[in-house]
Tab-separated table of C-alpha atoms in Angstrom:
chain	number	residue	atom	x	y	z
F	277	MET	CA	73.988	-21.815	57.301
F	278	PRO	CA	72.687	-18.859	59.425
F	279	ASP	CA	70.600	-19.958	62.215
F	280	ARG	CA	67.097	-18.059	62.671
F	281	THR	CA	69.006	-16.567	65.920
F	282	ASP	CA	71.695	-15.061	64.092
F	283	ILE	CA	69.516	-13.016	61.786
F	284	THR	CA	68.424	-9.516	62.888
F	285	TYR	CA	65.657	-8.915	59.905
F	286	PHE	CA	64.745	-5.518	58.754
F	287	GLY	CA	61.906	-6.295	56.624
F	288	ALA	CA	58.685	-4.018	55.737
F	289	GLY	CA	56.367	-6.821	55.544
F	290	PRO	CA	55.816	-9.585	55.457
F	291	ALA	CA	57.330	-8.690	58.896
F	292	LEU	CA	59.968	-10.731	61.388
F	293	LEU	CA	57.547	-12.442	64.036
F	294	PRO	CA	58.356	-13.387	67.840
F	295	THR	CA	60.154	-17.148	67.679
F	296	ASP	CA	58.603	-18.080	70.886
F	297	VAL	CA	54.897	-17.619	69.310
F	298	LEU	CA	56.032	-18.813	65.972
F	299	GLU	CA	57.160	-22.743	68.381
F	300	LYS	CA	53.852	-22.456	69.234
F	301	ALA	CA	52.449	-22.130	66.052
F	302	ALA	CA	53.668	-24.744	64.279
F	303	GLN	CA	53.118	-27.094	67.187
F	304	ALA	CA	49.216	-25.767	66.900
F	305	LEU	CA	49.357	-26.783	63.497
F	306	LEU	CA	50.239	-30.374	63.721
F	307	ASN	CA	48.383	-30.432	67.236
F	308	PHE	CA	45.339	-28.226	68.209
F	309	ASN	CA	44.630	-28.007	71.855
F	310	ASN	CA	44.951	-32.573	71.985
F	311	THR	CA	42.653	-32.669	69.806
F	312	GLY	CA	44.808	-34.593	66.965
F	313	LEU	CA	44.210	-32.010	64.357
F	314	GLY	CA	45.717	-28.875	63.458
F	315	ILE	CA	44.738	-25.756	63.392
F	316	ALA	CA	44.278	-25.392	59.798
F	317	GLU	CA	42.768	-28.316	59.490
F	318	HIS	CA	39.736	-27.292	62.268
F	319	SER	CA	36.597	-26.310	60.463
F	320	HIS	CA	36.075	-22.327	60.662
F	321	ARG	CA	32.592	-23.002	61.490
F	322	SER	CA	33.877	-24.910	64.692
F	323	GLN	CA	33.737	-23.797	68.510
F	324	HIS	CA	37.995	-23.587	68.177
F	325	ALA	CA	37.095	-20.772	66.117
F	326	THR	CA	35.231	-19.001	67.791
F	327	ASP	CA	36.928	-18.648	70.847
F	328	ILE	CA	39.969	-17.936	69.275
F	329	ILE	CA	38.519	-14.819	67.205
F	330	ASN	CA	36.427	-13.748	70.409
F	331	GLN	CA	39.371	-13.545	72.028
F	332	ALA	CA	42.042	-12.572	69.730
F	333	LYS	CA	39.668	-9.312	69.314
F	334	ALA	CA	39.097	-9.312	72.896
F	335	ASP	CA	42.557	-8.686	74.019
F	336	LEU	CA	43.217	-6.404	70.695
F	337	ALA	CA	40.309	-3.586	72.680
F	338	SER	CA	42.201	-4.520	76.052
F	339	TYR	CA	45.105	-3.251	74.538
F	340	LEU	CA	44.264	-0.661	72.454
F	341	ASP	CA	42.099	0.605	74.922
F	342	ILE	CA	38.679	0.009	71.555
F	343	PRO	CA	35.493	0.829	73.715
F	344	ASP	CA	32.293	-0.983	73.100
F	345	ASP	CA	30.323	0.880	70.787
F	346	TYR	CA	32.984	-0.478	68.487
F	347	ASP	CA	33.269	-3.304	67.117
F	348	VAL	CA	36.487	-5.919	65.299
F	349	LEU	CA	36.387	-7.639	62.105
F	350	PHE	CA	38.602	-10.073	60.849
F	351	MET	CA	38.935	-10.097	56.886
F	352	SER	CA	41.090	-10.803	53.734
F	353	GLY	CA	41.775	-8.426	51.155
F	354	GLY	CA	45.004	-6.648	52.901
F	355	GLY	CA	45.382	-3.186	52.915
F	356	THR	CA	44.694	-2.954	49.223
F	357	GLY	CA	40.930	-4.774	49.515
F	358	GLU	CA	40.380	-2.070	52.391
F	359	PHE	CA	41.575	0.571	50.100
F	360	SER	CA	37.449	-0.592	48.170
F	361	ALA	CA	36.379	-1.768	51.277
F	362	THR	CA	35.843	1.332	52.909
F	363	VAL	CA	34.820	3.498	49.594
F	364	TYR	CA	31.357	1.160	49.378
F	365	ASN	CA	31.070	0.932	52.914
F	366	LEU	CA	31.187	4.257	53.631
F	367	VAL	CA	29.014	5.409	50.644
F	368	GLY	CA	26.647	3.014	51.771
F	369	ALA	CA	26.550	4.921	54.965
F	370	TRP	CA	26.348	7.885	53.753
F	371	VAL	CA	23.433	6.928	51.219
F	372	THR	CA	21.676	5.301	54.336
F	373	LYS	CA	21.405	9.111	56.051
F	374	LYS	CA	21.175	11.277	53.081
F	375	LYS	CA	17.552	9.667	52.348
F	376	LEU	CA	16.516	9.673	56.503
F	377	GLU	CA	17.067	13.178	55.635
F	378	ILE	CA	15.244	12.689	52.149
F	379	LEU	CA	12.125	10.734	53.595
F	380	GLN	CA	11.834	13.819	56.276
F	381	GLN	CA	11.815	16.669	53.785
F	382	LEU	CA	9.042	14.419	51.901
F	383	GLY	CA	7.184	14.448	55.050
F	384	VAL	CA	6.613	10.318	55.749
F	385	THR	CA	8.765	7.988	58.432
F	386	ASN	CA	9.130	5.026	56.524
F	387	GLU	CA	10.305	4.194	53.243
F	388	ALA	CA	7.632	1.906	51.640
F	389	ASP	CA	5.665	5.498	52.130
F	390	ALA	CA	7.214	7.211	49.836
F	391	ASN	CA	6.851	8.369	45.964
F	392	GLN	CA	9.827	5.874	44.986
F	393	ASP	CA	10.461	7.627	41.481
F	394	GLU	CA	10.316	10.911	43.898
F	395	LEU	CA	12.951	9.175	46.245
F	396	VAL	CA	15.226	8.214	44.125
F	397	SER	CA	15.085	11.064	42.136
F	398	ALA	CA	16.246	13.045	45.359
F	399	LEU	CA	18.886	10.883	46.094
F	400	LYS	CA	20.010	10.755	42.554
F	401	LYS	CA	20.345	14.404	42.891
F	402	ALA	CA	22.212	14.857	45.739
F	403	VAL	CA	24.906	11.936	44.922
F	404	ASP	CA	25.383	14.493	41.973
F	405	SER	CA	25.708	17.270	43.579
F	406	GLU	CA	26.950	16.354	47.304
F	407	LEU	CA	28.721	13.275	47.305
F	408	LYS	CA	32.678	14.182	48.055
F	409	LEU	CA	35.534	11.347	49.495
F	410	ASP	CA	38.563	14.044	50.703
F	411	TYR	CA	41.403	12.008	51.090
F	412	LEU	CA	45.233	13.162	52.751
F	413	VAL	CA	47.871	11.911	50.000
F	414	THR	CA	51.248	11.589	52.348
F	415	GLY	CA	52.596	8.353	50.254
F	416	GLY	CA	52.664	5.719	47.950
F	417	TRP	CA	49.819	4.309	49.866
F	418	SER	CA	47.434	6.756	50.201
F	419	LEU	CA	48.469	7.543	47.249
F	420	LYS	CA	47.066	3.954	45.577
F	421	ALA	CA	43.664	4.297	47.978
F	422	TYR	CA	42.780	8.654	46.032
F	423	GLN	CA	43.534	6.721	42.571
F	424	GLU	CA	41.114	3.662	43.932
F	425	ALA	CA	38.405	5.307	45.173
F	426	GLY	CA	38.471	7.737	41.444
F	427	ARG	CA	38.245	4.036	39.665
F	428	LEU	CA	35.593	2.779	41.484
F	429	LEU	CA	33.218	5.793	42.299
F	430	GLY	CA	34.885	8.625	39.228
F	431	PRO	CA	37.204	10.989	39.755
F	432	GLU	CA	34.760	13.788	40.152
F	433	PHE	CA	33.325	12.568	43.882
F	434	VAL	CA	37.086	11.883	45.403
F	435	ASN	CA	38.591	15.454	46.387
F	436	LEU	CA	42.492	15.606	46.789
F	437	ALA	CA	42.830	17.533	49.937
F	438	THR	CA	45.972	17.261	50.089
F	439	ASP	CA	49.160	16.441	48.353
F	440	SER	CA	52.513	16.136	50.431
F	441	ARG	CA	54.489	16.737	47.017
F	442	THR	CA	53.171	19.906	45.785
F	443	ILE	CA	55.610	20.871	48.843
F	444	ASN	CA	58.236	18.363	48.208
F	445	ASN	CA	59.480	18.218	44.663
F	446	GLY	CA	57.333	16.420	43.045
F	447	LYS	CA	57.865	13.828	45.987
F	448	PHE	CA	57.107	12.360	48.706
F	449	GLY	CA	58.094	13.015	52.191
F	450	LYS	CA	56.532	16.094	54.386
F	451	ILE	CA	52.757	16.707	55.551
F	452	PRO	CA	51.714	19.716	53.732
F	453	GLU	CA	50.180	22.140	56.980
F	454	GLU	CA	46.835	21.573	58.168
F	455	SER	CA	45.696	25.289	57.501
F	456	SER	CA	46.427	24.290	53.948
F	457	TRP	CA	44.268	21.138	53.424
F	458	LYS	CA	41.289	21.960	51.235
F	459	LEU	CA	38.930	19.721	52.762
F	460	SER	CA	35.685	19.453	52.092
F	461	LYS	CA	32.582	20.812	53.507
F	462	ALA	CA	30.513	17.649	54.897
F	463	PRO	CA	32.276	14.706	52.479
F	464	ALA	CA	31.225	10.878	53.383
F	465	PHE	CA	34.841	10.357	55.115
F	466	VAL	CA	38.139	11.538	55.062
F	467	TYR	CA	41.303	9.194	54.630
F	468	TYR	CA	44.510	9.328	55.432
F	469	CYS	CA	47.600	6.646	56.055
F	470	ASP	CA	49.011	7.178	59.651
F	471	ASN	CA	52.364	5.662	58.325
F	472	GLU	CA	53.217	5.458	55.479
F	473	THR	CA	56.330	2.070	54.369
F	474	VAL	CA	57.487	3.118	51.327
F	475	ASP	CA	58.693	6.556	52.084
F	476	GLY	CA	59.068	6.757	55.659
F	477	VAL	CA	57.004	8.873	56.548
F	478	GLU	CA	54.786	9.273	60.016
F	479	PHE	CA	51.492	11.424	60.671
F	480	PRO	CA	53.224	12.139	64.783
F	481	LYS	CA	49.672	12.689	65.765
F	482	PHE	CA	46.110	12.717	65.647
F	483	PRO	CA	44.238	15.306	63.122
F	484	GLU	CA	43.711	18.497	65.018
F	485	SER	CA	41.790	19.936	61.580
F	486	LEU	CA	39.476	16.480	62.331
F	487	ALA	CA	39.081	16.365	65.558
F	488	PRO	CA	35.545	16.066	66.541
F	489	GLN	CA	33.399	18.880	68.240
F	490	ALA	CA	32.368	19.490	71.666
F	491	ASP	CA	28.316	18.214	70.740
F	492	GLY	CA	29.955	15.065	68.569
F	493	SER	CA	29.972	16.741	64.970
F	494	GLY	CA	32.848	16.546	62.662
F	495	PRO	CA	33.907	14.134	59.959
F	496	ILE	CA	33.862	10.612	59.326
F	497	VAL	CA	38.063	9.691	59.604
F	498	VAL	CA	38.922	6.707	58.047
F	499	ALA	CA	42.794	5.601	58.682
F	500	ASP	CA	45.405	2.878	57.106
F	501	MET	CA	47.191	2.067	59.936
F	502	SER	CA	48.852	-1.014	58.402
F	503	SER	CA	52.560	-0.145	59.463
F	504	ASN	CA	52.161	1.156	62.988
F	505	ILE	CA	49.312	-0.144	64.800
F	506	LEU	CA	49.968	-1.922	68.000
F	507	SER	CA	53.606	0.669	68.666
F	508	ARG	CA	51.507	3.760	70.196
F	509	ARG	CA	48.266	4.926	71.444
F	510	PHE	CA	45.554	6.838	69.397
F	511	PRO	CA	42.448	8.127	70.024
F	512	VAL	CA	40.192	5.203	68.998
F	513	LYS	CA	37.346	7.661	69.737
F	514	ASN	CA	38.164	9.989	66.825
F	515	PHE	CA	38.128	7.200	64.067
F	516	SER	CA	34.954	5.793	62.568
F	517	VAL	CA	36.888	3.502	60.649
F	518	VAL	CA	41.193	1.821	61.281
F	519	PHE	CA	42.431	-0.676	59.261
F	520	PHE	CA	45.529	-2.622	59.226
F	521	GLY	CA	47.095	-5.640	57.555
F	522	ALA	CA	48.312	-8.068	60.340
F	523	GLN	CA	51.904	-8.566	58.522
F	524	LYS	CA	53.647	-5.586	60.859
F	525	ASN	CA	53.309	-6.044	63.756
F	526	LEU	CA	49.993	-7.720	64.404
F	527	GLY	CA	50.770	-11.289	62.647
F	528	SER	CA	51.218	-13.232	59.234
F	529	THR	CA	49.842	-12.519	55.650
F	530	GLY	CA	46.171	-13.482	55.553
F	531	VAL	CA	43.967	-11.484	57.583
F	532	THR	CA	43.343	-8.190	57.735
F	533	VAL	CA	41.623	-5.951	60.890
F	534	VAL	CA	39.131	-3.329	60.828
F	535	VAL	CA	38.288	-1.053	63.810
F	536	ILE	CA	34.310	0.235	63.127
F	537	LYS	CA	31.631	2.513	65.090
F	538	LYS	CA	28.902	0.166	65.778
F	539	SER	CA	26.405	2.769	64.932
F	540	LEU	CA	28.254	2.987	60.936
F	541	LEU	CA	26.740	-0.801	61.175
F	542	ALA	CA	23.028	-2.400	60.701
F	543	PRO	CA	20.808	-1.737	62.682
F	544	ALA	CA	21.791	1.507	63.514
F	545	CYS	CA	22.964	2.287	59.432
F	546	PRO	CA	22.234	-0.731	57.211
F	547	GLN	CA	23.293	-0.738	53.757
F	548	PRO	CA	21.108	0.703	51.116
F	549	SER	CA	20.060	-1.988	49.052
F	550	PRO	CA	21.492	-3.156	45.572
F	551	SER	CA	18.628	-2.191	43.556
F	552	LEU	CA	18.385	1.713	44.962
F	553	LEU	CA	22.155	1.667	44.292
F	554	ARG	CA	21.782	0.443	40.581
F	555	LYS	CA	19.101	2.851	40.764
F	556	ILE	CA	21.340	6.405	41.508
F	557	GLY	CA	24.466	5.237	39.677
F	558	LEU	CA	26.649	3.819	42.024
F	559	PRO	CA	28.867	0.290	42.309
F	560	ILE	CA	27.043	-2.597	44.574
F	561	PRO	CA	29.974	-4.124	47.025
F	562	PRO	CA	31.305	-7.004	47.211
F	563	VAL	CA	29.315	-8.944	49.658
F	564	VAL	CA	33.192	-10.448	51.181
F	565	PHE	CA	33.942	-7.022	51.659
F	566	THR	CA	31.015	-6.035	53.170
F	567	TYR	CA	30.971	-4.492	57.315
F	568	GLU	CA	27.603	-5.116	57.740
F	569	THR	CA	28.157	-9.109	56.048
F	570	ILE	CA	31.085	-9.333	57.611
F	571	ALA	CA	30.292	-8.635	61.666
F	572	LYS	CA	26.576	-10.043	61.469
F	573	ASN	CA	28.721	-13.218	60.615
F	574	ASN	CA	31.340	-13.003	63.870
F	575	SER	CA	34.247	-12.710	60.477
F	576	LEU	CA	33.165	-16.140	59.928
F	577	TYR	CA	30.891	-14.935	56.848
F	578	ASN	CA	33.436	-16.848	54.157
F	579	THR	CA	36.149	-19.334	55.206
F	580	LEU	CA	38.807	-17.114	57.105
F	581	SER	CA	41.857	-17.993	57.895
F	582	ILE	CA	42.148	-18.982	61.602
F	583	PHE	CA	45.454	-20.104	61.305
F	584	ASP	CA	46.192	-16.272	61.353
F	585	VAL	CA	44.217	-15.392	63.259
F	586	TYR	CA	45.445	-17.596	66.031
F	587	ILE	CA	49.008	-15.603	65.480
F	588	ALA	CA	47.507	-12.630	65.497
F	589	GLY	CA	46.217	-13.799	68.661
F	590	GLN	CA	49.585	-15.006	70.163
F	591	VAL	CA	50.996	-12.437	69.312
F	592	LEU	CA	48.463	-10.214	71.163
F	593	LYS	CA	48.932	-12.213	74.078
F	594	LYS	CA	52.509	-12.063	74.387
F	595	LEU	CA	52.441	-7.660	74.145
F	596	LEU	CA	50.006	-8.163	77.130
F	597	ASN	CA	51.707	-10.412	79.562
F	598	THR	CA	55.488	-8.048	78.867
F	599	TYR	CA	53.749	-5.025	79.129
F	600	PRO	CA	51.384	-4.105	82.063
F	601	ASP	CA	50.940	-0.744	81.042
F	602	LYS	CA	49.803	-2.045	77.164
F	603	VAL	CA	50.710	-0.306	74.002
F	604	ASP	CA	51.810	2.667	76.736
F	605	GLY	CA	54.683	0.526	77.286
F	606	GLN	CA	55.129	-0.977	73.880
F	607	GLU	CA	54.918	2.847	72.490
F	608	ALA	CA	57.769	3.912	74.680
F	609	VAL	CA	60.446	0.634	73.546
F	610	ALA	CA	59.354	1.696	69.978
F	611	ASN	CA	60.112	5.290	70.619
F	612	ALA	CA	63.441	3.898	71.995
F	613	LYS	CA	64.954	1.879	69.145
F	614	SER	CA	63.915	4.595	66.447
F	615	ALA	CA	65.858	7.147	68.092
F	616	LEU	CA	68.676	4.918	68.649
F	617	ILE	CA	68.667	4.194	64.328
F	618	TYR	CA	67.990	8.077	64.427
F	619	ASN	CA	70.357	9.156	66.093
F	620	ALA	CA	73.483	6.882	64.520
F	621	LEU	CA	72.314	8.461	61.180
F	622	GLU	CA	72.103	12.083	62.107
F	623	ALA	CA	75.836	11.184	63.711
F	624	HIS	CA	77.147	10.760	59.819
F	625	PRO	CA	75.700	13.461	57.807
F	626	ASN	CA	78.070	13.180	55.254
F	627	VAL	CA	76.997	9.673	54.918
F	628	TYR	CA	73.960	8.737	55.642
F	629	LYS	CA	70.354	11.023	53.784
F	630	ILE	CA	67.517	10.748	55.776
F	631	VAL	CA	64.425	10.856	53.273
F	632	PRO	CA	61.512	12.067	55.290
F	633	ASP	CA	61.282	15.460	56.610
F	634	LYS	CA	62.270	15.627	60.608
F	635	SER	CA	58.611	16.652	62.229
F	636	VAL	CA	57.149	13.954	60.154
F	637	ARG	CA	59.613	10.507	60.038
F	638	SER	CA	58.011	7.276	60.622
F	639	ARG	CA	59.824	5.522	63.417
F	640	MET	CA	58.374	2.195	61.929
F	641	ASN	CA	60.042	2.705	58.990
F	642	ILE	CA	63.698	4.443	58.692
F	643	CYS	CA	63.938	5.421	54.991
F	644	PHE	CA	67.558	6.632	54.000
F	645	ARG	CA	70.099	7.290	51.462
F	646	VAL	CA	73.847	5.868	51.417
F	647	THR	CA	76.724	7.995	49.149
F	648	VAL	CA	80.949	8.063	50.110
F	649	ASN	CA	82.972	9.190	47.839
F	650	GLY	CA	80.064	10.840	45.707
F	651	GLU	CA	78.372	7.215	44.115
F	652	THR	CA	75.338	6.212	46.133
F	653	ASP	CA	74.534	3.045	44.069
F	654	LYS	CA	78.078	1.468	44.817
F	655	ALA	CA	77.990	3.024	48.698
F	656	GLU	CA	74.247	1.402	49.298
F	657	SER	CA	75.741	-1.982	47.777
F	658	GLU	CA	78.342	-2.273	49.764
F	659	PHE	CA	75.810	-1.313	52.770
F	660	LEU	CA	73.668	-4.143	52.187
F	661	LYS	CA	76.516	-6.391	51.468
F	662	LYS	CA	77.719	-5.388	54.238
F	663	GLY	CA	75.031	-5.648	56.212
F	664	THR	CA	73.743	-8.619	55.165
F	665	GLU	CA	76.899	-10.744	56.323
F	666	LEU	CA	76.190	-9.244	60.227
F	667	GLY	CA	72.908	-11.217	59.820
F	668	LEU	CA	71.450	-7.838	59.416
F	669	THR	CA	69.293	-8.290	56.532
F	670	GLY	CA	65.643	-6.936	54.681
F	671	LEU	CA	67.251	-3.403	54.670
F	672	LYS	CA	66.451	-2.505	50.858
F	673	GLY	CA	64.091	0.092	50.318
F	674	HIS	CA	61.421	-0.566	48.563
F	675	ARG	CA	61.482	-0.661	44.148
F	676	SER	CA	59.348	2.917	43.524
F	677	VAL	CA	62.118	4.545	45.706
F	678	GLY	CA	65.345	2.490	46.133
F	679	GLY	CA	67.824	3.434	49.236
F	680	ILE	CA	67.601	1.597	52.282
F	681	ARG	CA	64.623	1.257	54.877
F	682	ALA	CA	64.577	-0.216	58.009
F	683	SER	CA	61.692	-1.268	59.463
F	684	ASN	CA	61.483	-1.264	62.843
F	685	TYR	CA	58.339	-2.603	63.619
F	686	ASN	CA	57.689	-4.317	67.383
F	687	SER	CA	59.310	-7.717	66.960
F	688	ILE	CA	63.141	-5.901	66.656
F	689	THR	CA	64.405	-5.854	70.256
F	690	PRO	CA	66.258	-3.675	71.449
F	691	ASP	CA	69.486	-5.146	71.178
F	692	GLY	CA	68.569	-5.700	67.553
F	693	ALA	CA	68.268	-1.576	67.299
F	694	LYS	CA	71.434	-1.454	68.534
F	695	LYS	CA	73.097	-3.759	66.350
F	696	LEU	CA	72.188	-1.875	63.687
F	697	ALA	CA	73.233	1.757	64.596
F	698	GLN	CA	76.678	0.123	65.880
F	699	PHE	CA	76.842	-1.584	62.165
F	700	LEU	CA	75.674	2.106	60.957
F	701	ASN	CA	78.780	3.989	62.599
F	702	ASP	CA	81.084	1.358	61.808
F	703	PHE	CA	80.509	1.695	58.298
F	704	ALA	CA	80.182	5.894	58.178
F	705	THR	CA	83.543	5.170	60.224
F	706	ASN	CA	85.032	3.126	57.942
F	707	ALA	CA	83.678	3.958	54.388
């Protein structure tokens, strides 16, 4: 039976966690801070829970340099839940801002003083003629987000600003040039997935066409960073909402993090009332998906998994202790590991075919095919078998696309990446 030290796990998620973090968490499950109770047994209303949340928020803000005008929310539902939550909340923010514009046009400053039938009629007209959500579809997860928006609102409100499959023979693996994107004039938001785990595609940098202007204007940008968060620096202020499931680079399955501009929350931008949303034909968000409610309650509106937040907090502590330069230090390591693996693949083009275009290769999810003597399925089965014998596990590609996928998350050590690179060389040489 293999020991934990014998295994280097390259699974796409839930991902490998640092052993020392797990050891500390195991003790906390039995007796947290000498309280005689395990951390999973303490009330989410306790001071222990509040302290764990506040410390994790502070450490995340420190590690990523999140400005003070952003809030950090811990939620449930995973990234898939956020496909819905972003629609509910940002459409609500759009309605609130549009309502203020209409009130000005009606010559009143207080909603109570407006003719309600006139206000609702004008709002409904604006929704029908102006509301658009833009999606950049570059892989399986952004496609799912786009489809969910259409399901919730209706396809007439959702704009497919770009679809990578149109430039890659019906498959994902490239990102179209920004000049070809068909962005709406004033969308409620522009949505993209920064790193596609299934297809191994990562945006190399923040899209220039979405950058804020000198006067601060520009689109509301939403990004799913579930699988590359904490692995590189990104311009937080260019985004209105960033969300990520914890189970790749931050912690264990069960908690989802949302980083959101406070200007999109009450009191600056209160969500419209359910009665108003009904009148103008828009869906009403479940309360547990309402950012305003979660923020107001410091992520404790409902029973949050404090144990999962604790693990995330311990991972952040370890990162901050390991890298004095914070995320920049981890980024350098991530880049070096991915370069090592890609170099090994490129050294044997007769055996390995890297799936995505070189310009958008993910540093986190390295997707490739293995072919020996014209056989792919047989070669990949042999590759996975030999890898497992060496303790290199979790390398099977996503069920929807097949192939091989090495997920190079932060918990993969440089030695683990070297071990995989050596195996890639040895397998190809002996094929």
